[in-house]
PDB file of C-alpha atoms in Angstrom:
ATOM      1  CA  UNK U   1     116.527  81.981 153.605  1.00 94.00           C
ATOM      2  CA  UNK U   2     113.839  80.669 151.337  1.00 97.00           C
ATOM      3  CA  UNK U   3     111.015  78.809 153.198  1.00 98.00           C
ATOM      4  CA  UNK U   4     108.371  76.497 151.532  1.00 98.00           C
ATOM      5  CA  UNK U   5     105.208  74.987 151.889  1.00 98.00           C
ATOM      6  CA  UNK U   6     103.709  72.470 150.267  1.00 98.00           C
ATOM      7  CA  UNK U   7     100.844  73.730 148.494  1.00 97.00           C
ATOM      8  CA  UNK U   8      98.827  70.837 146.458  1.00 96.00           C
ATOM      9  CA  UNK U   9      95.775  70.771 148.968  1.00 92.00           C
ATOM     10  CA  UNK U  10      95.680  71.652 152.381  1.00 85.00           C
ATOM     11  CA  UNK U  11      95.988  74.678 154.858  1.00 82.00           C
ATOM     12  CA  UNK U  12      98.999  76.001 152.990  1.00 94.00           C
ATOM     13  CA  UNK U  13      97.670  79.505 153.161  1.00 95.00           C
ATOM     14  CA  UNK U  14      98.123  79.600 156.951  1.00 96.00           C
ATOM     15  CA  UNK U  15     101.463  77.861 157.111  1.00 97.00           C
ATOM     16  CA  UNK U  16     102.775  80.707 154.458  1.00 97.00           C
ATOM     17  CA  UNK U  17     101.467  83.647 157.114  1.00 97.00           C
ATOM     18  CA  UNK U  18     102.773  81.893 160.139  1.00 97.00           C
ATOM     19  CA  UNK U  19     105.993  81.050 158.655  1.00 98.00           C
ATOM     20  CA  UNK U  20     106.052  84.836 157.749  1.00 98.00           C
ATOM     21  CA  UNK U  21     105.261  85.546 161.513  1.00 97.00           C
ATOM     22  CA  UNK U  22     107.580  83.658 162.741  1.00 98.00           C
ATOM     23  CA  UNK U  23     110.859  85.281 160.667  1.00 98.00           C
ATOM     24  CA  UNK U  24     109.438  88.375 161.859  1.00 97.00           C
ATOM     25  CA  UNK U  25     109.959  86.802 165.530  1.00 96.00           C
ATOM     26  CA  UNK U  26     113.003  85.883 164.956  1.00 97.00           C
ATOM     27  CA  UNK U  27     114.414  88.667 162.876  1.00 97.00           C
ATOM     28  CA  UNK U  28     115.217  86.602 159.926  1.00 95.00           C
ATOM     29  CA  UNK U  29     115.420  88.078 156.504  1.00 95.00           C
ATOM     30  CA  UNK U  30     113.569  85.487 154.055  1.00 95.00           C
ATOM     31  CA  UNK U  31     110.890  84.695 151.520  1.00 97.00           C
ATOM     32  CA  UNK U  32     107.997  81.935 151.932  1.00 98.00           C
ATOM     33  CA  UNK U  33     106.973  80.293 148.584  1.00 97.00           C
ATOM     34  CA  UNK U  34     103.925  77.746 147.678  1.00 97.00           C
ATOM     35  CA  UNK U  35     105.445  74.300 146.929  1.00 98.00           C
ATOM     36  CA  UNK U  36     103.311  73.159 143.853  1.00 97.00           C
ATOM     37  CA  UNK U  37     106.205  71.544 141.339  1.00 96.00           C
ATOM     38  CA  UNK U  38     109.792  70.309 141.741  1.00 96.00           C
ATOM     39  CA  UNK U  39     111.361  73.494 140.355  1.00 97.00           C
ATOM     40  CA  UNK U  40     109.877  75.174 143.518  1.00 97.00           C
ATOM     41  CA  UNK U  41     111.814  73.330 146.120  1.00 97.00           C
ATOM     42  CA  UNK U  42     114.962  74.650 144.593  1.00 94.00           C
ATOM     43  CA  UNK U  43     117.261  76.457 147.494  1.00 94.00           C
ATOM     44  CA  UNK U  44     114.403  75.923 149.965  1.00 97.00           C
ATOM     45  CA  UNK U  45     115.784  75.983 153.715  1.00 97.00           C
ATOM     46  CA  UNK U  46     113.045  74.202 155.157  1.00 98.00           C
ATOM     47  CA  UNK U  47     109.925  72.921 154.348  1.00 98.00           C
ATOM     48  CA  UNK U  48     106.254  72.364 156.068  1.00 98.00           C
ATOM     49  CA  UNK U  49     103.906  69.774 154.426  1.00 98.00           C
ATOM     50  CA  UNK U  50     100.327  70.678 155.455  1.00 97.00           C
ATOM     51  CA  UNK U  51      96.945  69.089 156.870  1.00 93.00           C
ATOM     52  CA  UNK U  52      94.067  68.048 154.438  1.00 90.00           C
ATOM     53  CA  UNK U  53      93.506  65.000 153.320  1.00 91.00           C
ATOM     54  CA  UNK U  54      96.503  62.583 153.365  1.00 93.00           C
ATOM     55  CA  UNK U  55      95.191  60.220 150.560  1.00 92.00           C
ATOM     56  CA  UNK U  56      94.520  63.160 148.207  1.00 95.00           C
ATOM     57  CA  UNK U  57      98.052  65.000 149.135  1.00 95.00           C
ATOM     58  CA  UNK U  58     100.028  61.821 148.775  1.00 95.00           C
ATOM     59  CA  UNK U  59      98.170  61.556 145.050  1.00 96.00           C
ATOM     60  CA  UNK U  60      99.173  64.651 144.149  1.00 96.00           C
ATOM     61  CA  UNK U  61     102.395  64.800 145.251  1.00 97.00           C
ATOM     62  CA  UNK U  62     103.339  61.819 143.170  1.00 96.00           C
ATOM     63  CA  UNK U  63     101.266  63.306 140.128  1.00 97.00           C
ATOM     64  CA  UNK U  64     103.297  66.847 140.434  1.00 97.00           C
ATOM     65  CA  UNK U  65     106.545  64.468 140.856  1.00 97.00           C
ATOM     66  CA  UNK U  66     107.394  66.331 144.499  1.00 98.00           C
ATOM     67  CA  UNK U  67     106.848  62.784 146.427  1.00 97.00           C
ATOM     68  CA  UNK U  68     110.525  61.624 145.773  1.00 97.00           C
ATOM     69  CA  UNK U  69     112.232  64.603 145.693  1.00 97.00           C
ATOM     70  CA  UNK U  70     110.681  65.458 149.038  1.00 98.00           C
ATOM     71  CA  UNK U  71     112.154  62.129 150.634  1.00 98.00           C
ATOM     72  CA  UNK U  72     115.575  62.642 149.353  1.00 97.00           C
ATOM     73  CA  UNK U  73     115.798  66.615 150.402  1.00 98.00           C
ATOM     74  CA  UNK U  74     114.469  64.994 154.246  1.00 98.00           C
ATOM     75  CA  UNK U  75     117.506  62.358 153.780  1.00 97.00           C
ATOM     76  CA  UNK U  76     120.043  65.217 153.021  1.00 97.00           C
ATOM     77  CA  UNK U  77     118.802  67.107 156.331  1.00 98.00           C
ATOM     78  CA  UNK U  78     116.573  69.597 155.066  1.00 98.00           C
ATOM     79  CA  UNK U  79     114.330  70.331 158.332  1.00 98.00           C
ATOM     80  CA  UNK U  80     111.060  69.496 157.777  1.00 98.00           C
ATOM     81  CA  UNK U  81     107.684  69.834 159.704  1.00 98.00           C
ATOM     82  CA  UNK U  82     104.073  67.874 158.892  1.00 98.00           C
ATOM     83  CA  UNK U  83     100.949  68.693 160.559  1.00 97.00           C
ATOM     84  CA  UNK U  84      97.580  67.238 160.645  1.00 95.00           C
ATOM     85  CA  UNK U  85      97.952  64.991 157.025  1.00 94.00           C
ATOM     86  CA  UNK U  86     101.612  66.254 156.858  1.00 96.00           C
ATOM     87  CA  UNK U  87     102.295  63.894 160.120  1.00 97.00           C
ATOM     88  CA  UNK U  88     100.245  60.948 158.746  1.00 96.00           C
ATOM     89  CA  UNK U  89     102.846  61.230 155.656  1.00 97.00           C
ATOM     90  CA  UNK U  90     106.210  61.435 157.429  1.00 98.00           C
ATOM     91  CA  UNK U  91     105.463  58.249 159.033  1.00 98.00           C
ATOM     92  CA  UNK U  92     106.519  54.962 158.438  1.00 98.00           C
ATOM     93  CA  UNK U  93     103.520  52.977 159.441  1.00 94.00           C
ATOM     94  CA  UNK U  94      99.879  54.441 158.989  1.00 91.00           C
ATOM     95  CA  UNK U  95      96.685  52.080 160.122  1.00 88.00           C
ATOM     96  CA  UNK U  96      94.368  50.251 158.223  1.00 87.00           C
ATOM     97  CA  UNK U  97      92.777  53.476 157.014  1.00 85.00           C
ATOM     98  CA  UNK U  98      95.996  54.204 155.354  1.00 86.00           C
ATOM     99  CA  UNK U  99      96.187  50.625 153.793  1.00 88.00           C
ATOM    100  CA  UNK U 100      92.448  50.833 152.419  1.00 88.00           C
ATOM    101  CA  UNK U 101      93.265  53.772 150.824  1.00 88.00           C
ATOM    102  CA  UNK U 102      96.176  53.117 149.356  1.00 87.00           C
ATOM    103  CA  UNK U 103      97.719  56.059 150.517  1.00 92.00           C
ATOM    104  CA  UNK U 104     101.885  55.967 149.687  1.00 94.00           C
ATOM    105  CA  UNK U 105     103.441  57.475 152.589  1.00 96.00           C
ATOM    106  CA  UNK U 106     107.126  59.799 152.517  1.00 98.00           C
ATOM    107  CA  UNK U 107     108.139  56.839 154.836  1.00 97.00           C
ATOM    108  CA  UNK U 108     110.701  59.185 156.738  1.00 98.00           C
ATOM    109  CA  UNK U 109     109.829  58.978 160.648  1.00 98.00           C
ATOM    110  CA  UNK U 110     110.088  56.351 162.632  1.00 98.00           C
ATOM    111  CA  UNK U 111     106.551  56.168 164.330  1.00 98.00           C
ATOM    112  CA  UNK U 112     103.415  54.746 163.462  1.00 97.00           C
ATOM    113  CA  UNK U 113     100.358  56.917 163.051  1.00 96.00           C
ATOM    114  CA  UNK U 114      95.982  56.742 163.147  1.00 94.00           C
ATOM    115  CA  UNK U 115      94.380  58.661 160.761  1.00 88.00           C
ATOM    116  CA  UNK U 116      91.437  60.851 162.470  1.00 76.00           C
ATOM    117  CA  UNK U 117      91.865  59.495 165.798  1.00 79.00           C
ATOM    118  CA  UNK U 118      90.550  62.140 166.969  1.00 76.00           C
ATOM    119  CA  UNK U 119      87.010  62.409 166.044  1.00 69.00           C
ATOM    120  CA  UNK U 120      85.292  64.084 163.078  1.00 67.00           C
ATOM    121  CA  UNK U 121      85.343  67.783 162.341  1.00 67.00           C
ATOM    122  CA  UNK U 122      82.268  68.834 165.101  1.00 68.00           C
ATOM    123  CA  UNK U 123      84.791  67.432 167.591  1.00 73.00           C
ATOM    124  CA  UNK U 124      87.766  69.738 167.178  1.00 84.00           C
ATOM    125  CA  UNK U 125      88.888  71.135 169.976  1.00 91.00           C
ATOM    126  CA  UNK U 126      91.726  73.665 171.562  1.00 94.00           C
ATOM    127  CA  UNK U 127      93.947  72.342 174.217  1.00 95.00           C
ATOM    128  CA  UNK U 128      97.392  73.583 175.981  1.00 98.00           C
ATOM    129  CA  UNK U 129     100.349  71.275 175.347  1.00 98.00           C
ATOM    130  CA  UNK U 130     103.858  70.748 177.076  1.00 98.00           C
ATOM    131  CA  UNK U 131     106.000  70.685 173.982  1.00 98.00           C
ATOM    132  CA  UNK U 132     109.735  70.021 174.607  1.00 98.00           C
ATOM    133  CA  UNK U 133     111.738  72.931 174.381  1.00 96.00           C
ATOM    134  CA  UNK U 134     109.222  75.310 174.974  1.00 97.00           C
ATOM    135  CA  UNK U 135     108.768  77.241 178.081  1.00 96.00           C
ATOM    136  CA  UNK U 136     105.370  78.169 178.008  1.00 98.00           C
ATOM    137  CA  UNK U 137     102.605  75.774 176.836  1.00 98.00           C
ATOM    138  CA  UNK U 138     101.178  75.880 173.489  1.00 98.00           C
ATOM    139  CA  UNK U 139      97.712  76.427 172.124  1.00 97.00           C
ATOM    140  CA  UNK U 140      96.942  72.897 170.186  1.00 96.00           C
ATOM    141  CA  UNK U 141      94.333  73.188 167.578  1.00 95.00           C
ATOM    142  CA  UNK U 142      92.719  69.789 166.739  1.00 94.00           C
ATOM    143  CA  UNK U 143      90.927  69.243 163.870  1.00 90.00           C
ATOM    144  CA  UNK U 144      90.347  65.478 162.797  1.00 85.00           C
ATOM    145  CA  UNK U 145      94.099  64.764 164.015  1.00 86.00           C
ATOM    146  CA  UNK U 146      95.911  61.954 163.899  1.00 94.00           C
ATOM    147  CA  UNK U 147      97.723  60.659 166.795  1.00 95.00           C
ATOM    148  CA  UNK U 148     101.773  59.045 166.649  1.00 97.00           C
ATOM    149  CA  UNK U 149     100.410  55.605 167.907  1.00 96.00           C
ATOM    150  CA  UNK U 150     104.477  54.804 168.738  1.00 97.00           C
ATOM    151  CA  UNK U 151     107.938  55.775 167.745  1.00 98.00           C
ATOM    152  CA  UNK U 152     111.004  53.806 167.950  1.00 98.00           C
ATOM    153  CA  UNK U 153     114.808  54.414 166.938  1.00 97.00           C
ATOM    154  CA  UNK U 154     115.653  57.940 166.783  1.00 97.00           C
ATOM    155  CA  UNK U 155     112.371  59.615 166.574  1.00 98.00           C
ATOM    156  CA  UNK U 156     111.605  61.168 170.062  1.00 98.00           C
ATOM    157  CA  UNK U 157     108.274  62.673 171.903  1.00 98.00           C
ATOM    158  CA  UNK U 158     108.120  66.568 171.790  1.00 98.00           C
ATOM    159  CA  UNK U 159     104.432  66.537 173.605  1.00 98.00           C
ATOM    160  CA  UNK U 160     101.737  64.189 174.582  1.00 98.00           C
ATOM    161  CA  UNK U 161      97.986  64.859 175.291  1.00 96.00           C
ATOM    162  CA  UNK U 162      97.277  62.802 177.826  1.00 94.00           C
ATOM    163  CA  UNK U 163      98.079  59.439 176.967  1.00 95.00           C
ATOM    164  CA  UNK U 164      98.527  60.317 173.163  1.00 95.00           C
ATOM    165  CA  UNK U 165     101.565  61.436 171.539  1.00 97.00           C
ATOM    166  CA  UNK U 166     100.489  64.517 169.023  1.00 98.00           C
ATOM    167  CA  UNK U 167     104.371  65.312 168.342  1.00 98.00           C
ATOM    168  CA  UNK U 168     107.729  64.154 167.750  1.00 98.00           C
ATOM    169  CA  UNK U 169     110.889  64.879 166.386  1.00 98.00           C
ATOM    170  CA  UNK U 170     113.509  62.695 164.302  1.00 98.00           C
ATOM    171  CA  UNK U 171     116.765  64.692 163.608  1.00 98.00           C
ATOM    172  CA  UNK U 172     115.508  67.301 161.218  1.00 98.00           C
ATOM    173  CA  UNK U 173     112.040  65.896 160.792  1.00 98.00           C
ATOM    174  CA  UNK U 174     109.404  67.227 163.282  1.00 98.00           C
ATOM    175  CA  UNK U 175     105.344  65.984 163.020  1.00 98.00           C
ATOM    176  CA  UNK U 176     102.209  67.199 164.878  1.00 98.00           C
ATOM    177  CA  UNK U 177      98.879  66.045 165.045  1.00 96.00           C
ATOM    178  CA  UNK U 178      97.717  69.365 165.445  1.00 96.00           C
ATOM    179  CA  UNK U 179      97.445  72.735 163.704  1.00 96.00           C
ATOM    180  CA  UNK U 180     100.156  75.494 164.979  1.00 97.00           C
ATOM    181  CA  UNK U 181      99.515  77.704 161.763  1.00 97.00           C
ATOM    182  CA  UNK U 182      95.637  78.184 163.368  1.00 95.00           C
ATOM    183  CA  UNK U 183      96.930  79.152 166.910  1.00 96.00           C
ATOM    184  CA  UNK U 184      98.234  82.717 166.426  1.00 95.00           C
ATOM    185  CA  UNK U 185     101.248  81.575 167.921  1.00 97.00           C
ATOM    186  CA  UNK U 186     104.421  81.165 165.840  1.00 97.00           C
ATOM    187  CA  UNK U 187     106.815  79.205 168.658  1.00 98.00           C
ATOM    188  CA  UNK U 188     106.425  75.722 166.791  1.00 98.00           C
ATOM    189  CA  UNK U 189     107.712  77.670 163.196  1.00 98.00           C
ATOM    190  CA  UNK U 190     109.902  79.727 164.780  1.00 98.00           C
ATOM    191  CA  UNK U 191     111.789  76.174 166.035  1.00 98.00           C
ATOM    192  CA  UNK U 192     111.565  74.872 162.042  1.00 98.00           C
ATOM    193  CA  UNK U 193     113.412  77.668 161.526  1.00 98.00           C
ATOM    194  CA  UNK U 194     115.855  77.388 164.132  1.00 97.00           C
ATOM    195  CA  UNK U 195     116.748  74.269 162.679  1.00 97.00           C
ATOM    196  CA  UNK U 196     118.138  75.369 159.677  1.00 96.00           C
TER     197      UNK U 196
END
């Protein structure tokens, strides 16, 4: 199994250690590899696309030619996981911020998303979350997160925060407003995996 992140900008670092974690978890022989040009996705299993900054990710992924080659691998049912940025680019539908920006989204969930809904760095904050198919709840690191403002045909709620949806799942396609590579917990990889 051959694991990769996407490693143009971003917290790709800690997405490489927890990915590691979590075959350790599950007892899964496999490599993790940085994601920086096309000939690096070849015979990846699954792939996570990071937080940062969306704009700035979805620049360079079309300047290192990984933007299209991404959407097609997510259209053949390679499982796939964004956080943070990584969620603002699965979507379909960003907000104005997105517009203004110009940012080109992967265009591959069917949910609409708000960049940095919630707050600015100084507000981050920890909170558990109910996430679907987990028994115990998960620690949900926030960091200038965006929140899934709806979803509609196949892509389903995995957790809410309150009234805000900060993950969902569309067939092999999974997004989170938060950061599970900063919890210390590797449940949320572990279930990329799974869906190999």
């Amino acid at each position: 199994m051959k694991a990769g992140v996407v490693s143009v900008q971003g917290a790709a670092p800690e997405h490489v250690r927890a990915l590691q974690q979590a075959m350790a978890g599950l007892g899964v022989k496999g490599a993790v590899v940085s994601v920086r040009r096309p000939s690096d996705l070849e015979e990846v299993s699954c792939l996570v696309i990071p937080g940062g900054e969306s704009t700035t990710i979805s620049k360079l992924l079309r300047r290192f030619e990984l933007h299209d080659r991404i959407v097609r691998m997510a259209e053949e049912g390679v499982p796939m996981m964004g956080t943070c940025a990584g969620c603002v680019l699965l979507a379909k539908e960003g907000d104005a911020e997105v517009e203004k920006t110009g940012t080109r989204l992967l265009g591959l969930m069917d949910m609409g998303v708000d960049r940095n809904a919630f707050g600015r760095q100084r507000e981050s904050f920890e909170a558990p979350l109910d996430i679907a198919g987990l028994e115990a709840p998960f620690p949900g690191v926030f960091i200038r997160g965006p929140v899934i403002r709806k979803v509609w045909g196949d892509c389903k709620v995995l957790s809410s925060y309150g009234d805000k949806i900060v993950m969902a799942r569309q067939g092999n396609m999974l997004a989170l407003s938060f950061h599970p590579e900063l919890s210390g917990d590797s449940r949320v990889h572990e279930m990329l995996l799974k869906m190999i």
